[in-house]
Amino acid sequence: MKRFFIGDIAKRFGLNPRTIRYYEGIGILPKAGRTESRYRIYDIETVKRLEFILKAKTLGLSLDEIKEIILLHERGEVPCECTKGFIKNKITEIDEKIYNLAELKTKLTKLLGQKKYRVAESICPIITEAEKKT
């Protein structure tokens, strides 16, 4: 069975070894085995799980959500419905962010288009005027 040291895995995935130890600590990676010299060693299944965790993070899933998916899998359940729920929530969050960013863009564009500013004694009339319009 192939064994991996923490430094090898960290380098492979571009992580700090502390991140891997943190994932162990919160239970989304299993506790590492140890050599006689007390070095952490990992098997290929742990490496595959870490790869899964990193892929899930690129989809915007939180470590708590990833942990829930992993726990369902470990109990022998197929976590796809749970995952779909998380993904739907992420889509809703993204839609809200897009809406808020579009609103902010409109507000900023209007501020750039202003020709006259009423509050001359302020630090910056553009920002002062923006505060009044919110």
XYZ file of C-alpha atoms in Angstrom, residues 2 8 12 16 18 23 31 37 41 49 61 63 65 69-70 79 83 90 93 97 99-100 113 119 122 130 133:
27
model
C 1.358 3.416 -1.016
C 4.358 15.394 -0.102
C 1.010 18.061 -4.441
C 0.319 24.384 3.876
C -1.116 23.108 8.791
C -8.759 19.231 8.285
C -6.452 10.944 11.630
C 9.516 8.388 14.108
C 1.563 9.121 6.941
C -10.656 12.574 0.126
C -19.066 24.739 -0.338
C -16.045 23.077 5.334
C -21.136 21.521 4.312
C -21.535 15.352 2.872
C -18.624 13.213 4.050
C -25.286 12.473 -0.186
C -25.364 18.283 -1.999
C -25.061 28.699 -3.304
C -26.346 33.462 -2.620
C -24.512 38.991 -4.736
C -28.086 41.814 -7.644
C -26.241 43.741 -4.919
C -21.660 61.214 -13.723
C -21.159 69.894 0.204
C -16.653 67.735 3.404
C -23.502 59.065 -1.875
C -28.798 58.870 -1.438
